[in-house]
mmCIF file of C-alpha atoms in Angstrom:
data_model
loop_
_atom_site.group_PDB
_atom_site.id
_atom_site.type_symbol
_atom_site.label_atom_id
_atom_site.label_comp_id
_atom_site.label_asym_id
_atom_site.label_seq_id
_atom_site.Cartn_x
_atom_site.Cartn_y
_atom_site.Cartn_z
ATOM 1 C CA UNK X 894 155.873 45.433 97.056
ATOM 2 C CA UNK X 895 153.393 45.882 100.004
ATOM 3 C CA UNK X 896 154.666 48.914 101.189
ATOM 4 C CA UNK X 897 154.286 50.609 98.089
ATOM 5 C CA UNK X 898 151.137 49.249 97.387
ATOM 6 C CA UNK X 899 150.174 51.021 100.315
ATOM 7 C CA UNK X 900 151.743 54.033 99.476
ATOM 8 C CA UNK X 901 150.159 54.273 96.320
ATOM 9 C CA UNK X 902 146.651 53.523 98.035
ATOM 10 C CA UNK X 903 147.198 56.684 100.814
ATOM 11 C CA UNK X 904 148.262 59.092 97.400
ATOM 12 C CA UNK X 905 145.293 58.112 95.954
ATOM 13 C CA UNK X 906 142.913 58.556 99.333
ATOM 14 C CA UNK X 907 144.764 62.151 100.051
ATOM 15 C CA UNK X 908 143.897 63.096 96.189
ATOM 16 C CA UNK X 909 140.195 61.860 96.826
ATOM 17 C CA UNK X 910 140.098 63.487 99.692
ATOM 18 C CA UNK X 911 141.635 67.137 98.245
ATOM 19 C CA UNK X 912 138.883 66.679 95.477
ATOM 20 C CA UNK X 913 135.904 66.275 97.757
ATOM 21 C CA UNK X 914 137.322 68.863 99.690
ATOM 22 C CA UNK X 915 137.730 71.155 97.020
ATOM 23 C CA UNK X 916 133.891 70.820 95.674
ATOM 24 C CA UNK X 917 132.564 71.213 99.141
ATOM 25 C CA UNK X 918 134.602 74.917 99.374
ATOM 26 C CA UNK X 919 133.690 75.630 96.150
ATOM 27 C CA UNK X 920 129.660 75.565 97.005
ATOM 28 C CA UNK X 921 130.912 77.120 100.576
ATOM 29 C CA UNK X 922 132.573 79.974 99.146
ATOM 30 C CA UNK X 923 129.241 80.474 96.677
ATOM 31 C CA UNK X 924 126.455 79.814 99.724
ATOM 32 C CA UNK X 925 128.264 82.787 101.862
ATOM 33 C CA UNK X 926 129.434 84.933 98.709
ATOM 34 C CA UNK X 927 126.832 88.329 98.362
ATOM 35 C CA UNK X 928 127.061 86.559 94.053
ATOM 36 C CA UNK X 929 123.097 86.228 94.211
ATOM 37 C CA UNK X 930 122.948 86.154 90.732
ATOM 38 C CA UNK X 931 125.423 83.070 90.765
ATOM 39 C CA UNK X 932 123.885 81.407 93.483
ATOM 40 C CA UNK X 933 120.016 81.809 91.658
ATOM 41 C CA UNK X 934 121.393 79.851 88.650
ATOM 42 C CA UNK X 935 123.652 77.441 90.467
ATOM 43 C CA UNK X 936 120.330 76.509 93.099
ATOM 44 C CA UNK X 937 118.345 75.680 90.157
ATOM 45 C CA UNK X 938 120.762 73.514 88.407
ATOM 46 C CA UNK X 939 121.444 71.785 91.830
ATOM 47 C CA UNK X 940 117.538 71.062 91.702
ATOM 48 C CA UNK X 941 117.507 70.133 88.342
ATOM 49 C CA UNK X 942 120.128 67.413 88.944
ATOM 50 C CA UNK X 943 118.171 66.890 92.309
ATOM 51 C CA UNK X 944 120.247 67.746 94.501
ATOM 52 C CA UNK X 945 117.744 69.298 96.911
ATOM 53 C CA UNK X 946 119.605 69.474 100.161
ATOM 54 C CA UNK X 947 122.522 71.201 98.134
ATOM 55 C CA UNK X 948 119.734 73.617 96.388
ATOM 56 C CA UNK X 949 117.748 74.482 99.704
ATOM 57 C CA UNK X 950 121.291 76.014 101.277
ATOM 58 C CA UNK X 951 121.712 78.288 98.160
ATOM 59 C CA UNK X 952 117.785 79.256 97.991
ATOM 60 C CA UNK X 953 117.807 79.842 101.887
ATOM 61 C CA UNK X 954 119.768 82.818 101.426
ATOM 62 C CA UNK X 955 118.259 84.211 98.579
ATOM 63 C CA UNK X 956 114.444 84.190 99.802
ATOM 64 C CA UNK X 957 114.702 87.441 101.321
ATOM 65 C CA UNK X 958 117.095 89.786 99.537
ATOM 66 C CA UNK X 959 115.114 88.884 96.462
ATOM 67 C CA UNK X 960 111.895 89.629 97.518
ATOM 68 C CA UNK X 961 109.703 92.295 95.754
ATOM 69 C CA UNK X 962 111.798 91.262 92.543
ATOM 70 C CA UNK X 963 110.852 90.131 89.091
ATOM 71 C CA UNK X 964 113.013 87.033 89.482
ATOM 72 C CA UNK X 965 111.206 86.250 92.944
ATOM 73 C CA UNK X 966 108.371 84.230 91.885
ATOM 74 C CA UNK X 967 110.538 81.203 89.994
ATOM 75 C CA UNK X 968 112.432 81.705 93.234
ATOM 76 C CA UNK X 969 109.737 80.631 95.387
ATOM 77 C CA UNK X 970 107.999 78.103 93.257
ATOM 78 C CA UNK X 971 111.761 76.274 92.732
ATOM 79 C CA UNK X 972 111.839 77.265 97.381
ATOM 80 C CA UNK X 973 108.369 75.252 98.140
ATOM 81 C CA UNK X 974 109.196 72.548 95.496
ATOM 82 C CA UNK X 975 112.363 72.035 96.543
ATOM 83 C CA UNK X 976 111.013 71.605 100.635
ATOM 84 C CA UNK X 977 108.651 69.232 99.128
ATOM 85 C CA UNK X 978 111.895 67.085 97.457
ATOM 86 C CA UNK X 979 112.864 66.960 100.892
ATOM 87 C CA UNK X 980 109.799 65.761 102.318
ATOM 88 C CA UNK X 981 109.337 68.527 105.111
ATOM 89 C CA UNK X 982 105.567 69.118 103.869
ATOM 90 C CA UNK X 983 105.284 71.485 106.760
ATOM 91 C CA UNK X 984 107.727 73.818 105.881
ATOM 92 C CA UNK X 985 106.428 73.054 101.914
ATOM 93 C CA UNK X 986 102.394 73.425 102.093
ATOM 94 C CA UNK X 987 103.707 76.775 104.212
ATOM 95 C CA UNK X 988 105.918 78.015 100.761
ATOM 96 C CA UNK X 989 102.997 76.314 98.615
ATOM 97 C CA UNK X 990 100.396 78.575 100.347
ATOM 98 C CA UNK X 991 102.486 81.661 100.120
ATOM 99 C CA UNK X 992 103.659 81.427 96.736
ATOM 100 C CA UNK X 993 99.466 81.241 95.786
ATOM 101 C CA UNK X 994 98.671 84.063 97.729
ATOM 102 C CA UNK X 995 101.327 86.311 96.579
ATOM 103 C CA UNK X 996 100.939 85.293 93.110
ATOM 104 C CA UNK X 997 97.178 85.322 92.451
ATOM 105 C CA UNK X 998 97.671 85.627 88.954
ATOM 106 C CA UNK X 999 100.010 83.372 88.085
ATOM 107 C CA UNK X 1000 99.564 80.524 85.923
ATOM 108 C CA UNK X 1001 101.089 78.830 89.268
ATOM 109 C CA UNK X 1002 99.031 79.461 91.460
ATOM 110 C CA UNK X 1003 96.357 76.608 91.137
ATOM 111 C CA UNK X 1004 99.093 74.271 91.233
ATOM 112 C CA UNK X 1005 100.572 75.727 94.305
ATOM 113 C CA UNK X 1006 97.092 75.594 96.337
ATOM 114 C CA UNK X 1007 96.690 72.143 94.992
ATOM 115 C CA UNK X 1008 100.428 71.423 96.035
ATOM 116 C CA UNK X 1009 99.851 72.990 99.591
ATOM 117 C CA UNK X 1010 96.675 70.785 100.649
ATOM 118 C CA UNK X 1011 98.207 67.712 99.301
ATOM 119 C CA UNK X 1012 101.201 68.201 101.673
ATOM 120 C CA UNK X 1013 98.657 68.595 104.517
ATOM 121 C CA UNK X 1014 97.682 65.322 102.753
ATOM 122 C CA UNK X 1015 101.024 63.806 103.338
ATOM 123 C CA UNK X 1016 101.277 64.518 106.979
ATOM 124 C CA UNK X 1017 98.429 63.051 107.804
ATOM 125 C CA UNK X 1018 98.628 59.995 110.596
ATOM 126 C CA UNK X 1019 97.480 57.050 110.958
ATOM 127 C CA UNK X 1020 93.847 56.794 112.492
ATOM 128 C CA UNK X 1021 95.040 55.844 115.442
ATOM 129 C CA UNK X 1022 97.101 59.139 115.978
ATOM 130 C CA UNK X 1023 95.656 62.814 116.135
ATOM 131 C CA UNK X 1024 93.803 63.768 113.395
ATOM 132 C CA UNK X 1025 94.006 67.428 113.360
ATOM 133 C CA UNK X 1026 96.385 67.789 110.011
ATOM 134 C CA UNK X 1027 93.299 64.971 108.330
ATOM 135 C CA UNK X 1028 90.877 67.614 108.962
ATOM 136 C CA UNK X 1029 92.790 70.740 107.652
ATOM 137 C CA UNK X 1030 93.842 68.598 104.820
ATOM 138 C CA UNK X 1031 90.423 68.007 104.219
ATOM 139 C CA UNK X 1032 89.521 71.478 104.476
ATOM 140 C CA UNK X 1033 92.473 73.351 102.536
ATOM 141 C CA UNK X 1034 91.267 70.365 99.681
ATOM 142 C CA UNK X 1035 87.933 71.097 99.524
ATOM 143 C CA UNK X 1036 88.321 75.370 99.412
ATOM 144 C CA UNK X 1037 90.957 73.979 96.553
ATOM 145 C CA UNK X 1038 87.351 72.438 94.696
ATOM 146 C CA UNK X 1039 85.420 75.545 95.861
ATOM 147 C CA UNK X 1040 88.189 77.975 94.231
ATOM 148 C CA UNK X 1041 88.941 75.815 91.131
ATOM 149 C CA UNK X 1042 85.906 73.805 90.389
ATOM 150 C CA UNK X 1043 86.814 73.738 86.819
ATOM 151 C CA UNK X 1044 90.313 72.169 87.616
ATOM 152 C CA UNK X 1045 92.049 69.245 86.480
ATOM 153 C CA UNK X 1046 93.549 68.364 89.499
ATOM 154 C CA UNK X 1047 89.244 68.301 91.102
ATOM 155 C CA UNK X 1048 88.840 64.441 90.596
ATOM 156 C CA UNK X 1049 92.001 63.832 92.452
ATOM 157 C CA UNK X 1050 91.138 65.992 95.214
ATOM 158 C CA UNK X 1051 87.759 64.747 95.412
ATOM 159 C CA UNK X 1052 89.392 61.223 95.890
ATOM 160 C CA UNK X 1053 92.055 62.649 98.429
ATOM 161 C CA UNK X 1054 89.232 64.096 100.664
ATOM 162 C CA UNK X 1055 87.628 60.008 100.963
ATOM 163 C CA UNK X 1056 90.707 58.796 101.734
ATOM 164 C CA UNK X 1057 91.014 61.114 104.497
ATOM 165 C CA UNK X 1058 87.162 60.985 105.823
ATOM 166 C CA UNK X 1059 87.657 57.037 105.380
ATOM 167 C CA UNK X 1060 90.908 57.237 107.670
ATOM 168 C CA UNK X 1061 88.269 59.858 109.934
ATOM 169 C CA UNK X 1062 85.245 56.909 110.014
ATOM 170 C CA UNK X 1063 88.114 54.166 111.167
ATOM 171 C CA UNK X 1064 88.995 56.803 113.529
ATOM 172 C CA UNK X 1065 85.429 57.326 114.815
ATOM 173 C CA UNK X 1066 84.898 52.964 114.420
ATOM 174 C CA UNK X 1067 88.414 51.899 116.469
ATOM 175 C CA UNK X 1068 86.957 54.261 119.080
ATOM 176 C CA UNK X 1069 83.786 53.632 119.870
ATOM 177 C CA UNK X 1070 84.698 49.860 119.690
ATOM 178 C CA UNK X 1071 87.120 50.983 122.674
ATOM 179 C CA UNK X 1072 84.276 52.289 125.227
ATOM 180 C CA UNK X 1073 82.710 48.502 124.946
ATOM 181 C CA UNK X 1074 85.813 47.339 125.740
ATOM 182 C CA UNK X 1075 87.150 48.950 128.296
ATOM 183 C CA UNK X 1076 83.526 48.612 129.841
ATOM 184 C CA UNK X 1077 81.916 52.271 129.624
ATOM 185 C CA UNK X 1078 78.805 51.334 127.994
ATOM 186 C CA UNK X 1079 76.825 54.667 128.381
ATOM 187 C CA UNK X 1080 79.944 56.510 126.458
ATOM 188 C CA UNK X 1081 79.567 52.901 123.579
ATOM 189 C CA UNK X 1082 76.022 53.551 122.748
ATOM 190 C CA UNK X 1083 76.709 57.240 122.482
ATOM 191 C CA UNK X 1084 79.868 56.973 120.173
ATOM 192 C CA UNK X 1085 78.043 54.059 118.110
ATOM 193 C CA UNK X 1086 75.718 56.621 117.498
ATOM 194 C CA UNK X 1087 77.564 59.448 116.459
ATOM 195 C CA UNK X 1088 79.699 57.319 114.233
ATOM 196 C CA UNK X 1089 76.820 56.213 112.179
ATOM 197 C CA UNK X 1090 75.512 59.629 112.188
ATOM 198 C CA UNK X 1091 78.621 60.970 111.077
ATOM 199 C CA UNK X 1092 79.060 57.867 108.491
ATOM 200 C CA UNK X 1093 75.947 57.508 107.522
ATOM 201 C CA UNK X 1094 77.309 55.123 104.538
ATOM 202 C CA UNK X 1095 79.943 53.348 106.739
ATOM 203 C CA UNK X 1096 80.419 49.784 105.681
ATOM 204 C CA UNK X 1097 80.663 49.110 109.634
ATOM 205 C CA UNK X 1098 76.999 50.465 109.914
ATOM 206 C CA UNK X 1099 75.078 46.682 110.313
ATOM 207 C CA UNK X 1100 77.868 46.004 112.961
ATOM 208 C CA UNK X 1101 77.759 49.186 114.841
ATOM 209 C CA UNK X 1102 74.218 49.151 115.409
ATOM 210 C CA UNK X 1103 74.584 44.938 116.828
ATOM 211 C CA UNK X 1104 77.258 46.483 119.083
ATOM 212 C CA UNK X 1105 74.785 49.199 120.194
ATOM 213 C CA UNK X 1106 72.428 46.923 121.212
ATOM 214 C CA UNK X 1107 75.150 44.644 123.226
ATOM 215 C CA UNK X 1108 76.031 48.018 124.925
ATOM 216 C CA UNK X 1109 73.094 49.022 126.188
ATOM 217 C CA UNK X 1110 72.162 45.754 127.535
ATOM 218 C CA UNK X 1111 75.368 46.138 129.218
ATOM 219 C CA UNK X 1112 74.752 49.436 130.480
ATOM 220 C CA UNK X 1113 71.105 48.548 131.884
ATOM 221 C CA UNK X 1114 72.580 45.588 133.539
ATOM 222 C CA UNK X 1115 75.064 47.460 135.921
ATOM 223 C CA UNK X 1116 72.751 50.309 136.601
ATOM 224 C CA UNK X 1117 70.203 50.230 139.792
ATOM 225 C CA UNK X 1118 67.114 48.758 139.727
ATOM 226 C CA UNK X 1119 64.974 51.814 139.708
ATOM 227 C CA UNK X 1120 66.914 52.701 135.939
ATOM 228 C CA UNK X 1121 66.995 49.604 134.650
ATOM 229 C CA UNK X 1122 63.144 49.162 133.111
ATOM 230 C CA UNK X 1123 63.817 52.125 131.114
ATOM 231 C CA UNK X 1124 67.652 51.089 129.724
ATOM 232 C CA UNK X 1125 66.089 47.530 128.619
ATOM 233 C CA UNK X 1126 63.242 48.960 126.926
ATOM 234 C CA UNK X 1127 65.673 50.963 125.439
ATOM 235 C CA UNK X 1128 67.511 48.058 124.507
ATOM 236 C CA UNK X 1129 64.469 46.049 123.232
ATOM 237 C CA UNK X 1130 63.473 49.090 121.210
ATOM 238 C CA UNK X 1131 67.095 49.043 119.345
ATOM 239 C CA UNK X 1132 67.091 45.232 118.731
ATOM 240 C CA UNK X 1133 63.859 45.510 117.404
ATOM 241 C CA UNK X 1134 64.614 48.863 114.886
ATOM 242 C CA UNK X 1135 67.920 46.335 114.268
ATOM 243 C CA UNK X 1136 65.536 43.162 113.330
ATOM 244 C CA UNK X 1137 63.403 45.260 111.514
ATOM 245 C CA UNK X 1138 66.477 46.979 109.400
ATOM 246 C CA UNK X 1139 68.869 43.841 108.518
ATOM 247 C CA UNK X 1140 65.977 41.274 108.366
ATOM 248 C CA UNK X 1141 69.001 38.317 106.984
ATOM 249 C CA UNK X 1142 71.656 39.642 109.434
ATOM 250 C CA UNK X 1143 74.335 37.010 111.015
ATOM 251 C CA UNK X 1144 73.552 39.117 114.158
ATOM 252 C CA UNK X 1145 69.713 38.386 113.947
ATOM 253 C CA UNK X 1146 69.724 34.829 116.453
ATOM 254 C CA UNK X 1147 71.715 37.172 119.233
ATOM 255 C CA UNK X 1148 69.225 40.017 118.923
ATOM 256 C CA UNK X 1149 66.296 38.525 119.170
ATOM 257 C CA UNK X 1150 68.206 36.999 122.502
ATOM 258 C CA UNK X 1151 68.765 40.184 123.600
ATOM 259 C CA UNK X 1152 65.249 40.428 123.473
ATOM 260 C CA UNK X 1153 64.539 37.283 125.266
ATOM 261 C CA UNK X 1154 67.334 38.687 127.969
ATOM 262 C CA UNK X 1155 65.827 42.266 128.531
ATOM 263 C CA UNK X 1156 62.210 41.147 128.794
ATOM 264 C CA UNK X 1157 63.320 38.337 131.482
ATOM 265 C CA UNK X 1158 65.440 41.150 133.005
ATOM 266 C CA UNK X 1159 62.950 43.802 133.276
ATOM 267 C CA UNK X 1160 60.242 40.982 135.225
ATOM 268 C CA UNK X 1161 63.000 40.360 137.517
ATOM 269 C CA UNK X 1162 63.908 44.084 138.397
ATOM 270 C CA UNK X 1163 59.663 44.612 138.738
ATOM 271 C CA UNK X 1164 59.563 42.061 141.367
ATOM 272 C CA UNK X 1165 63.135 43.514 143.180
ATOM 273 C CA UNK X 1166 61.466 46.939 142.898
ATOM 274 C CA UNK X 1167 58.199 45.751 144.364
ATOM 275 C CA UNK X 1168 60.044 43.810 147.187
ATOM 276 C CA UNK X 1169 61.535 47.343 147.870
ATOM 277 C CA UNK X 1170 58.069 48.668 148.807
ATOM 278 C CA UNK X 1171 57.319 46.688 151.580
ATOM 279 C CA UNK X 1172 61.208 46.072 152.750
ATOM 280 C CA UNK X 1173 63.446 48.623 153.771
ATOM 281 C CA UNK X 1174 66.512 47.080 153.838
ATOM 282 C CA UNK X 1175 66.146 45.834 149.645
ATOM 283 C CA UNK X 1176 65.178 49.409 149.282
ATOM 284 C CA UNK X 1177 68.131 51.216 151.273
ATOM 285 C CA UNK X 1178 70.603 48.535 149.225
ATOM 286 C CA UNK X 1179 69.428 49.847 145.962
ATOM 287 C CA UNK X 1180 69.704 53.201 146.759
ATOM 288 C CA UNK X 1181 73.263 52.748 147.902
ATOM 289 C CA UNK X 1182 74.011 50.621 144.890
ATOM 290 C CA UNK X 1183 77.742 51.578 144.061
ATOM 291 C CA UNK X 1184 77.567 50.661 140.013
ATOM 292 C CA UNK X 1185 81.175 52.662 139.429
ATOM 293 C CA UNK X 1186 83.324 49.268 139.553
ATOM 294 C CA UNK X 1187 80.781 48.021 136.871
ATOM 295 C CA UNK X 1188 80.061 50.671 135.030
ATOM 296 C CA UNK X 1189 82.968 53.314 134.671
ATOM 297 C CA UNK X 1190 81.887 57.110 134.498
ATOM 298 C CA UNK X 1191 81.745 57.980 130.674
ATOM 299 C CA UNK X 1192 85.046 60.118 129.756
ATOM 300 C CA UNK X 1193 82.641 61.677 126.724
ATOM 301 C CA UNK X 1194 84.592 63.488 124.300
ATOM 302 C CA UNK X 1195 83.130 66.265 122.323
ATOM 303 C CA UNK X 1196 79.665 65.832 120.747
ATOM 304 C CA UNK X 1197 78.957 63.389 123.642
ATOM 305 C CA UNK X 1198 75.647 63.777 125.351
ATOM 306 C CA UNK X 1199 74.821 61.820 128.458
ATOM 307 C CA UNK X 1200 72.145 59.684 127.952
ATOM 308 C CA UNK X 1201 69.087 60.514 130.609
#
């Protein structure tokens, strides 16, 4: 009884296995047959019934020979659609752009310059990660508003592009946060500042310009004597601006300390500096004053200008 129980098992495995093979050399013999015809109306049922990967093999070789064609256009809208199914936006928002630029006129095309910038959409990272497919996705969106400003498809672009400029300003936040931490202070206050000039609107913007202040206290602390008048006035002048500009702050006690801090700082580097005058060997020690263990030469990316 066991044995043919297992007989009956391996006929039925050898018939499935006839049948899938069968179907397989079916679409074989029609993906390498010169039947273009066949294989245009076979690729879109295949997509229809969304079977993409199936679809892709049969519209790969038709791409080319039908070219120039009446039939050529569905072709390529059913191509970049059917990447897009896939998920490879690259090779889509590349069909996407063509089929719009070949096809001017067609009632496609909007759709297929929307289609391309929302794949650069899709492909774009996390903040953390390179950013360069956020800012051409942000670009190819907003020549999609400049060439269709009457579109349907404006209000979602428009809310694509903040998405992306939010991810940007998280971007811009996370790394400026990362000069204060890793101790380049010079290269904090800098990025604070061209975040918030940037983001004018950020919701970090109360926080960024605390942090700005806690830098450049920082910053005036490990320079040499003969800068560091200067750097706490400078950091007196931006806790003041920040008193002045978030008068019910939870930051306000520690700026006002920062105050306190630079003004006491500032008498004490007067009298070191006036000691210097009269004594050679204070004045040779500040000169020599090695500040790189303390404060790290500013690796300033672009946009970042040293501060005097």
């Amino acid at each position: 009884m066991f044995k043919k129980q297992l007989t009956l098992l391996a006929g039925v495995f050898a018939l499935l296995l006839i049948t899938l093979g069968s179907c397989k050399s079916k679409y074989e013999k029609l993906r390498t047959s010169n039947d273009n015809a066949k294989k245009y109306s076979e690729g879109i049922k295949l997509y229809n019934k969304k079977e993409y990967t199936k679809a892709l093999g049969l519209f790969d070789e038709l791409v080319t020979r039908y070219r120039g064609r009446a039939e050529a256009e569905d072709l390529f809208y059913y191509y970049a659609y059917t990447n897009y199914k896939l998920k490879d936006y690259t090779s889509a928002r590349y069909h996407f752009k063509t089929f719009a630029d070949t096809y001017p006129s067609s009632p496609r095309a909007e759709e297929c310059r929307f289609m391309s910038a929302y794949c650069y959409y899709l492909d774009s990272p996390i903040f953390s990660l390179d950013q360069e497919n956020t800012t051409k996705a942000i670009e190819s969106l907003q020549y999609f508003i400049n060439l269709y400003p009457k579109s349907d498809r404006v209000p979602e672009a428009s809310k694509l592009i903040q998405n992306l400029r939010d991810k940007l300003e998280e971007k811009s936040y996370a790394n400026s946060k990362l000069y204060l931490t890793i101790g380049d202070y010079q290269a904090a206050v800098i990025s604070f500042g061209n975040t918030l000039r940037d983001y004018p609107d950020t919701k970090y913007a109360e926080e960024l310009d605390f942090l700005t202040i806690k830098a450049q206290y920082q910053y005036a602390q490990h320079s040499r004597e003969d800068k560091q008048e200067d750097r706490f006035n400078q950091d007196i002048a931006y806790a003041q601006q920040f008193i002045d500009k978030y008068p019910k702050s939870k930051f306000l006690r520690d700026a006002n300390d920062y105050i306190k801090s630079s003004n006491q700082a500032i008498i004490r580097t007067k009298n070191i500096l006036a000691e210097a005058g009269f004594n050679p060997r204070v004045a040779k020690k500040i000169a020599t004053k090695d500040t790189s263990k303390t404060q790290p030469p500013s690796e300033k990316p672009v946009g970042l200008q040293k501060i005097p």
